[in-house]
XYZ file of C-alpha atoms in Angstrom:
548
model
C 24.679 5.049 26.884
C 21.015 3.779 27.122
C 19.712 0.546 25.521
C 17.799 2.727 23.102
C 20.862 4.653 22.034
C 22.783 1.414 21.528
C 20.081 -0.137 19.402
C 19.864 3.023 17.273
C 23.719 3.169 16.956
C 23.927 -0.506 15.995
C 21.124 -0.220 13.478
C 22.377 2.821 11.680
C 25.952 1.605 11.752
C 24.762 -1.637 10.010
C 22.689 0.458 7.496
C 19.299 -1.033 8.213
C 16.030 0.709 8.731
C 13.668 0.468 11.534
C 11.304 -1.524 9.272
C 14.033 -3.992 8.473
C 15.086 -4.442 12.044
C 11.456 -4.939 13.053
C 11.049 -7.666 10.481
C 14.089 -9.440 11.581
C 12.934 -9.463 15.158
C 9.245 -10.155 14.416
C 7.921 -6.963 16.030
C 6.218 -3.823 14.833
C 8.214 -0.753 13.577
C 6.490 1.182 16.353
C 8.078 -1.177 18.973
C 11.517 -0.496 17.512
C 10.879 3.235 17.616
C 9.822 3.067 21.258
C 12.915 1.078 22.241
C 15.133 3.737 20.490
C 13.402 6.594 22.299
C 13.820 4.632 25.641
C 10.019 4.636 25.978
C 9.996 0.864 26.523
C 12.353 -2.076 26.754
C 12.560 -5.187 24.467
C 11.558 -8.441 25.872
C 14.511 -10.734 26.884
C 14.037 -12.981 23.806
C 14.329 -9.882 21.588
C 17.428 -8.756 23.597
C 19.078 -12.073 22.793
C 18.124 -11.663 19.110
C 19.576 -8.181 19.033
C 22.746 -9.353 20.475
C 23.053 -12.168 17.966
C 22.130 -9.898 15.057
C 24.710 -7.207 15.967
C 27.398 -9.483 17.561
C 27.304 -7.865 20.917
C 27.047 -9.395 24.416
C 24.023 -8.995 26.679
C 26.186 -7.154 29.191
C 27.298 -4.691 26.494
C 23.669 -4.033 25.558
C 22.047 -3.879 28.983
C 24.589 -1.934 31.037
C 24.240 1.862 30.599
C 27.852 2.334 31.682
C 29.105 0.389 28.651
C 29.537 2.495 25.499
C 29.179 0.655 22.210
C 30.952 2.048 19.127
C 30.947 0.635 15.644
C 33.076 2.459 13.147
C 32.169 0.859 9.874
C 33.210 2.196 6.487
C 30.501 4.574 5.314
C 28.682 4.368 8.492
C 25.989 6.861 9.178
C 26.552 6.929 12.830
C 28.805 9.355 14.582
C 30.152 8.892 18.201
C 26.703 9.510 19.718
C 25.402 6.618 17.654
C 22.762 8.675 15.883
C 20.459 8.187 18.739
C 17.238 10.285 18.696
C 17.891 13.358 20.768
C 15.630 15.967 22.333
C 13.979 17.292 19.177
C 14.992 20.839 18.323
C 12.538 21.366 15.382
C 10.216 18.377 15.294
C 7.376 18.212 17.839
C 4.606 15.768 18.182
C 3.200 16.711 14.767
C 6.143 17.715 12.584
C 8.338 20.677 12.069
C 6.154 23.694 13.122
C 6.746 27.371 13.711
C 5.915 30.852 12.504
C 6.658 31.162 8.773
C 9.964 32.930 7.976
C 10.660 33.212 11.705
C 11.188 29.723 13.164
C 10.376 27.913 9.910
C 12.061 29.386 6.906
C 12.149 28.504 3.198
C 15.861 27.635 3.578
C 15.042 25.070 6.295
C 12.321 23.714 3.983
C 14.769 23.371 1.128
C 17.104 21.380 3.508
C 14.247 19.096 4.549
C 13.645 18.406 0.844
C 17.357 17.819 0.195
C 17.568 15.440 3.023
C 14.496 13.452 2.082
C 15.523 13.042 -1.535
C 18.938 11.744 -0.455
C 17.730 9.623 2.490
C 15.266 7.504 0.637
C 17.872 6.633 -1.906
C 20.501 5.704 0.819
C 21.070 2.550 2.830
C 20.069 4.503 5.939
C 16.471 4.206 4.898
C 16.831 0.510 3.959
C 17.244 1.219 0.228
C 19.324 -1.434 -1.482
C 18.930 -0.382 -4.996
C 21.846 1.512 -6.592
C 20.759 4.490 -8.482
C 17.247 4.402 -7.008
C 14.982 7.381 -7.592
C 12.734 8.075 -4.642
C 9.088 8.901 -5.277
C 7.688 11.496 -2.820
C 4.134 12.981 -2.791
C 3.493 16.404 -1.353
C 0.322 18.379 -0.403
C -0.411 21.659 1.202
C -3.103 23.731 2.971
C -4.402 27.160 2.019
C -1.934 29.367 4.074
C -0.070 31.962 1.999
C 3.244 30.568 3.153
C 2.326 27.071 2.108
C 3.178 27.848 -1.456
C 6.533 29.213 -0.481
C 7.430 26.197 1.596
C 6.133 23.782 -1.059
C 8.368 25.174 -3.765
C 11.304 25.131 -1.438
C 10.872 21.470 -0.546
C 10.196 20.495 -4.036
C 13.453 22.242 -5.072
C 15.302 20.440 -2.448
C 13.836 17.020 -3.345
C 14.514 17.256 -7.058
C 17.997 18.664 -6.365
C 18.820 15.402 -4.532
C 17.342 13.316 -7.293
C 13.799 12.471 -6.126
C 10.748 12.559 -8.243
C 7.969 14.682 -6.723
C 4.223 14.214 -7.127
C 2.164 17.321 -6.262
C -1.337 16.951 -4.888
C -1.631 20.717 -4.369
C -4.216 21.976 -1.784
C -5.393 18.827 -0.077
C -5.894 17.369 3.395
C -3.324 15.666 5.660
C -5.205 12.339 5.588
C -5.276 12.388 1.836
C -1.479 12.648 1.712
C -1.313 9.676 4.164
C -3.755 7.652 2.107
C -2.125 8.315 -1.284
C 1.383 7.657 0.137
C 0.344 4.138 1.290
C -1.991 3.190 -1.591
C 0.308 4.387 -4.338
C 3.485 3.108 -2.654
C 5.423 6.300 -2.350
C 8.543 6.329 -0.233
C 7.369 9.393 1.787
C 4.508 11.827 1.966
C 4.947 15.524 2.878
C 2.054 17.718 4.116
C 2.639 21.496 4.546
C 0.304 22.648 7.252
C 0.111 23.926 10.806
C -3.316 22.239 11.321
C -5.380 24.295 13.664
C -2.771 27.057 14.218
C -3.249 30.579 12.936
C -2.346 31.434 9.261
C 1.116 32.955 10.178
C 2.271 29.560 11.447
C 3.076 26.707 9.242
C 4.517 23.138 9.485
C 6.038 20.297 7.600
C 4.470 16.895 8.410
C 6.121 13.803 7.104
C 4.680 10.214 6.753
C 6.496 7.023 5.858
C 5.532 4.561 3.118
C 2.825 3.102 5.346
C 1.188 6.438 5.761
C 2.245 6.746 9.400
C 4.159 9.572 10.991
C 7.934 9.316 10.210
C 9.971 7.799 13.042
C 11.912 9.870 15.557
C 15.295 8.556 14.540
C 14.799 9.822 10.961
C 13.468 13.096 12.240
C 16.585 13.567 14.403
C 18.774 12.992 11.280
C 16.828 15.684 9.355
C 17.620 18.018 12.290
C 21.226 17.169 12.135
C 21.324 18.052 8.375
C 19.385 21.281 8.881
C 21.988 22.250 11.476
C 24.930 21.310 9.256
C 26.022 18.224 11.289
C 27.194 16.146 8.393
C 29.181 13.814 10.639
C 25.863 12.260 11.926
C 24.985 11.379 8.354
C 28.357 9.820 7.712
C 29.095 12.336 4.951
C 32.523 13.773 4.311
C 32.161 17.338 3.232
C 29.805 20.260 3.999
C 26.711 19.183 2.176
C 24.847 16.204 0.570
C 25.699 15.354 -3.052
C 23.574 17.077 -5.750
C 21.935 15.067 -8.564
C 23.214 16.064 -11.988
C 22.048 15.810 -15.586
C 19.311 13.149 -16.050
C 19.510 12.271 -12.223
C 17.805 15.536 -11.372
C 14.312 14.764 -10.209
C 11.041 15.266 -12.081
C 7.919 17.077 -11.010
C 4.564 15.500 -11.639
C 1.128 17.024 -11.310
C -0.800 14.440 -9.271
C -4.334 15.670 -8.816
C -5.471 12.202 -9.830
C -4.196 10.960 -6.430
C -6.412 13.442 -4.665
C -9.408 12.528 -6.741
C -8.856 8.902 -5.845
C -8.887 9.720 -2.152
C -12.219 11.504 -2.682
C -13.547 8.363 -4.395
C -12.363 6.212 -1.410
C -14.223 8.410 1.162
C -17.376 8.105 -0.944
C -16.961 4.317 -1.069
C -16.975 4.042 2.728
C -20.537 5.146 3.058
C -23.351 2.576 2.770
C -26.215 4.922 2.817
C -27.654 7.565 0.457
C -27.693 10.967 2.220
C -30.578 12.205 0.146
C -32.827 14.621 1.966
C -30.239 14.997 4.760
C -29.370 18.642 5.357
C -25.634 18.857 6.397
C -23.590 21.833 7.356
C -19.926 21.905 6.686
C -17.347 24.352 8.142
C -14.083 23.977 6.251
C -12.114 26.492 8.299
C -11.031 28.275 5.125
C -8.611 25.363 4.934
C -7.588 22.261 3.087
C -11.000 20.647 2.981
C -12.789 23.651 1.313
C -13.381 21.752 -1.959
C -13.045 18.046 -0.849
C -15.650 17.970 1.919
C -18.428 19.410 -0.095
C -17.584 17.195 -3.087
C -17.790 14.075 -0.890
C -21.122 14.981 0.692
C -22.667 16.125 -2.533
C -21.742 12.924 -4.162
C -23.386 11.061 -1.342
C -26.610 12.915 -1.962
C -26.789 15.302 0.874
C -28.047 18.860 0.750
C -24.809 20.653 1.758
C -24.558 24.031 3.374
C -21.042 25.290 3.573
C -19.207 28.024 5.543
C -15.486 28.717 5.959
C -14.925 27.872 2.293
C -13.423 31.185 1.002
C -9.637 30.840 1.671
C -7.541 33.883 0.953
C -4.237 32.739 2.535
C -4.669 34.583 5.768
C -8.078 33.456 7.062
C -7.477 29.845 7.739
C -8.942 28.816 11.193
C -9.876 32.475 11.762
C -13.296 32.349 13.360
C -14.204 29.102 11.730
C -13.335 25.406 11.995
C -13.034 22.818 14.783
C -11.500 25.346 17.334
C -14.237 27.909 16.655
C -17.507 26.092 16.345
C -19.720 29.050 17.228
C -20.266 29.964 13.636
C -21.312 26.477 12.733
C -23.553 26.034 15.738
C -25.413 29.260 14.830
C -25.475 28.241 11.170
C -27.031 24.884 11.923
C -29.723 26.497 14.079
C -30.629 29.272 11.681
C -30.862 26.937 8.674
C -32.589 24.114 10.551
C -29.859 21.665 9.535
C -29.882 18.007 10.604
C -26.229 18.186 11.715
C -22.939 19.880 10.997
C -19.255 19.131 10.850
C -16.336 21.521 11.544
C -12.888 20.528 10.303
C -9.630 22.191 11.175
C -7.020 23.751 8.759
C -5.816 20.356 7.311
C -8.977 18.366 8.090
C -7.437 15.692 10.280
C -9.854 16.776 13.029
C -13.674 16.869 13.233
C -16.103 18.383 15.733
C -19.711 17.806 15.162
C -22.823 19.910 15.862
C -26.186 18.351 16.560
C -29.529 19.407 15.179
C -30.138 21.624 18.164
C -26.815 23.565 17.626
C -24.908 21.786 20.511
C -21.199 20.931 20.043
C -20.357 17.269 19.809
C -16.688 17.042 20.713
C -14.112 14.161 20.265
C -15.167 12.429 23.518
C -18.728 12.251 22.284
C -17.569 10.957 18.908
C -15.394 8.221 20.480
C -18.407 7.056 22.473
C -20.652 6.921 19.430
C -18.110 5.097 17.308
C -17.078 2.764 20.111
C -20.745 1.616 20.542
C -21.014 1.225 16.840
C -17.935 -0.990 16.497
C -18.891 -3.079 19.521
C -22.295 -3.818 18.298
C -20.788 -5.031 15.018
C -18.157 -7.126 16.743
C -15.353 -4.858 15.472
C -14.075 -3.311 18.658
C -10.912 -5.349 19.088
C -9.858 -5.729 22.640
C -13.199 -4.182 23.628
C -10.982 -1.032 24.182
C -10.965 2.547 23.047
C -7.797 4.598 23.299
C -8.065 8.218 24.576
C -5.703 10.693 26.065
C -5.365 12.315 29.530
C -7.274 15.271 28.259
C -10.434 13.248 27.640
C -13.173 13.944 30.089
C -13.679 11.491 32.956
C -17.330 11.349 31.903
C -16.286 9.621 28.675
C -14.491 6.834 30.588
C -17.529 6.349 32.912
C -19.946 6.244 29.870
C -17.783 3.717 28.114
C -17.600 1.542 31.189
C -21.383 1.656 31.397
C -21.462 0.070 27.955
C -18.790 -2.567 29.010
C -16.037 -0.934 27.103
C -12.567 -0.305 28.450
C -10.639 2.886 27.874
C -6.818 3.009 27.560
C -5.253 6.392 28.286
C -2.173 7.895 26.718
C -0.208 11.151 26.687
C -1.605 13.987 24.484
C -0.904 13.671 20.831
C -2.381 11.419 18.063
C 0.962 9.812 17.630
C 0.742 8.339 21.098
C -2.787 7.226 20.528
C -1.794 5.558 17.320
C 1.182 3.859 18.837
C -0.990 2.430 21.550
C -3.438 1.178 19.036
C -0.734 -0.413 16.954
C 1.036 -1.984 19.905
C -2.118 -3.533 21.245
C -4.145 -4.258 18.142
C -6.975 -1.695 19.025
C -9.213 -0.381 16.227
C -10.471 2.961 17.592
C -8.706 5.931 19.285
C -8.701 9.724 19.494
C -8.594 12.923 21.244
C -11.158 15.411 22.696
C -10.066 17.850 19.956
C -11.773 15.647 17.322
C -8.715 13.793 16.047
C -10.241 10.391 15.670
C -8.296 7.288 14.271
C -10.332 4.476 12.788
C -7.790 1.801 12.213
C -9.840 -0.209 9.659
C -9.994 2.816 7.330
C -6.878 5.085 7.974
C -3.520 5.366 9.682
C -4.161 8.938 10.823
C -7.058 11.079 11.993
C -9.348 11.951 9.147
C -12.004 14.569 9.818
C -14.162 13.830 6.684
C -14.012 10.120 7.315
C -15.102 10.753 10.926
C -17.986 12.822 9.617
C -19.167 10.012 7.301
C -19.027 7.459 10.124
C -21.154 9.641 12.444
C -23.656 10.199 9.676
C -23.704 6.469 9.014
C -24.492 5.758 12.620
C -27.343 8.284 12.592
C -28.857 6.722 9.472
C -28.360 3.197 10.687
C -30.330 4.023 13.900
C -32.801 6.330 12.204
C -32.200 8.911 14.974
C -30.685 12.241 15.668
C -27.142 13.070 16.666
C -28.425 14.543 20.016
C -29.940 11.263 20.920
C -26.824 9.344 20.059
C -24.829 11.596 22.491
C -27.468 11.704 25.283
C -26.046 8.801 27.342
C -22.563 10.655 27.617
C -22.513 12.746 30.892
C -19.397 14.870 30.806
C -18.171 16.808 33.806
C -17.562 20.540 33.647
C -14.089 21.100 32.051
C -12.103 24.138 31.217
C -9.115 24.223 28.980
C -6.940 27.374 28.868
C -3.817 28.124 26.729
C -1.156 30.554 27.955
C 1.458 31.733 25.558
C 4.849 31.556 27.429
C 8.488 32.428 26.924
C 9.674 28.897 27.851
C 7.415 25.883 28.258
C 10.052 23.755 29.925
C 10.847 26.425 32.478
C 7.158 26.649 33.490
C 6.985 22.948 33.896
C 10.155 22.910 36.087
C 9.318 25.950 38.201
C 8.970 24.890 41.889
C 6.333 27.551 42.751
C 4.140 26.498 39.732
C 4.439 22.905 40.742
C 3.596 23.708 44.354
C 0.510 25.549 43.411
C -0.547 22.848 41.025
C -0.198 20.312 43.897
C -2.253 22.551 46.261
C -5.091 22.930 43.809
C -5.239 19.075 43.154
C -5.242 18.604 46.936
C -8.159 21.171 47.347
C -10.184 19.419 44.610
C -9.500 15.947 46.041
C -11.357 13.140 44.383
C -13.958 15.463 42.838
C -11.881 16.408 39.841
C -8.330 17.072 38.576
C -6.043 19.667 37.170
C -3.494 18.980 34.428
C -0.640 21.248 33.307
C 1.138 20.372 30.095
C 3.260 21.697 27.356
C 1.694 22.025 23.845
C 3.543 19.897 21.313
C 2.746 22.247 18.386
C 2.657 25.796 19.857
C 4.591 27.845 22.231
C 1.982 27.558 24.949
C 1.181 25.910 28.266
C -2.160 24.319 28.478
C -4.217 24.196 31.740
C -6.987 21.727 31.973
C -9.382 21.819 35.032
C -12.260 19.315 35.568
C -14.481 19.418 38.585
C -18.047 19.569 39.861
C -18.979 23.027 38.584
C -17.970 25.419 35.791
C -17.372 28.276 38.275
C -14.852 26.037 40.242
C -13.075 25.166 36.967
C -12.676 28.900 36.168
C -11.444 29.746 39.681
C -8.903 27.032 39.810
C -7.533 27.691 36.302
C -7.291 31.353 37.220
C -5.203 30.500 40.260
C -2.732 28.383 38.280
C -2.567 30.990 35.479
C -1.903 33.767 38.036
C 1.249 32.107 39.399
C 2.533 31.437 35.879
C 2.076 35.136 35.157
C 3.588 36.223 38.424
C 6.771 34.159 37.737
C 7.191 36.243 34.501
C 6.624 33.531 31.971
C 3.671 35.040 30.064
C 4.119 36.581 26.696
C 2.278 39.915 26.649
């Protein structure tokens, strides 16, 4: 039994939340979450406090061969201690899959049932008998989003929670409203940049941050019918009755307040600025134009005719060709492409060139540093960021911390170290001063502000960034873990990296949101990138992992 498993077991058995344990120990909630996932170890002074708090010895806590078991009345922990397990449904960005195939309305109903019960139970830290949780929910424009929304709302109200519906809105708006209006939890129904037939359930806590892994593992237990892990006798959670059944509230006012917040962030008038917006036929299709119109810009919009099946199709941050051509043809000053739920932003300069997340991190890092707001003089990026970004930041005297791929890892690094800026090459940019998650529209505003402050063009702002040729390829496979464990694949990967030497790199990783393996090659020429990626893809196909 690992230290993380023991901490989780003791915390749940004593009916305290991660937030409460963090407060008692004087650390962040993210630190507790990382301990419980065995991603880091508590310092020795915190070990002693944990031992004192839970009445265990240091030997019991630190030695993996010692199993701790607390069998308290009404405990939520089963014999495995409720420790976060390898997630079956929840990836790096929520519960995601093809609608009615690997993510069904029945599962969505169960997620709602669990959340409505959990936030009124001691497991979440609730100490108020008869408490009615307040949960806010939004969705993107996929046809299946309506089906999943109604299923989740039915589950929430059946468990006694009051539900506030934002309707079609962006993921960052759900995060903002959850935190600002003091909801217990926020739910966003979206599969982000995935095609329309996929969907997902994203959950945020009362602070607007992604829900912790321990809570996600309990949701999975309930979805799979493992009531023992929840400390429940019987085959289901209790149903609310009579006046305890939850209410449903139309909460468009919350979405409007978020729009007002975005407008308030800008310090310039955008009058006479010609701005192109590509809304990916997704969640931002009304909000983005409303914000830029209010700021005075002349807005030109594409990808704003959602029909339920065209989200991300040929438009948005993963398909910038349409916006690049649109900017050139209409002689616009710049353009912004968002993904399906608008937590990402890719820009296009006045010449029609793509400005990706690495360029954006460079622009905003310089902006924050010049204003004395780049805490730690550090930007957080991921292993997928181009080496040219790191070199360009170093030339400006800025350090770059690197994490695994996924905005949650970027955010955790920022939280743990007190950094203010982080993001991914995909355009997922987190500005800690303004938001707890990536916000595409906010990112667009900050880029525009920097242009106007410097009275220059976007192409000139990005000119100092010298990125190396880089190729990213996604391969749909039958088993991501099998590919990563395959000895022949690993051998070929090693051979390619040896061949490139110090002139580049090759990365092979599992997607956290799709059934695909991603190959990233970075080296001296685009032709070499293509050749090396092809060699690695060929061995994956040869081994029989590719989905035809």
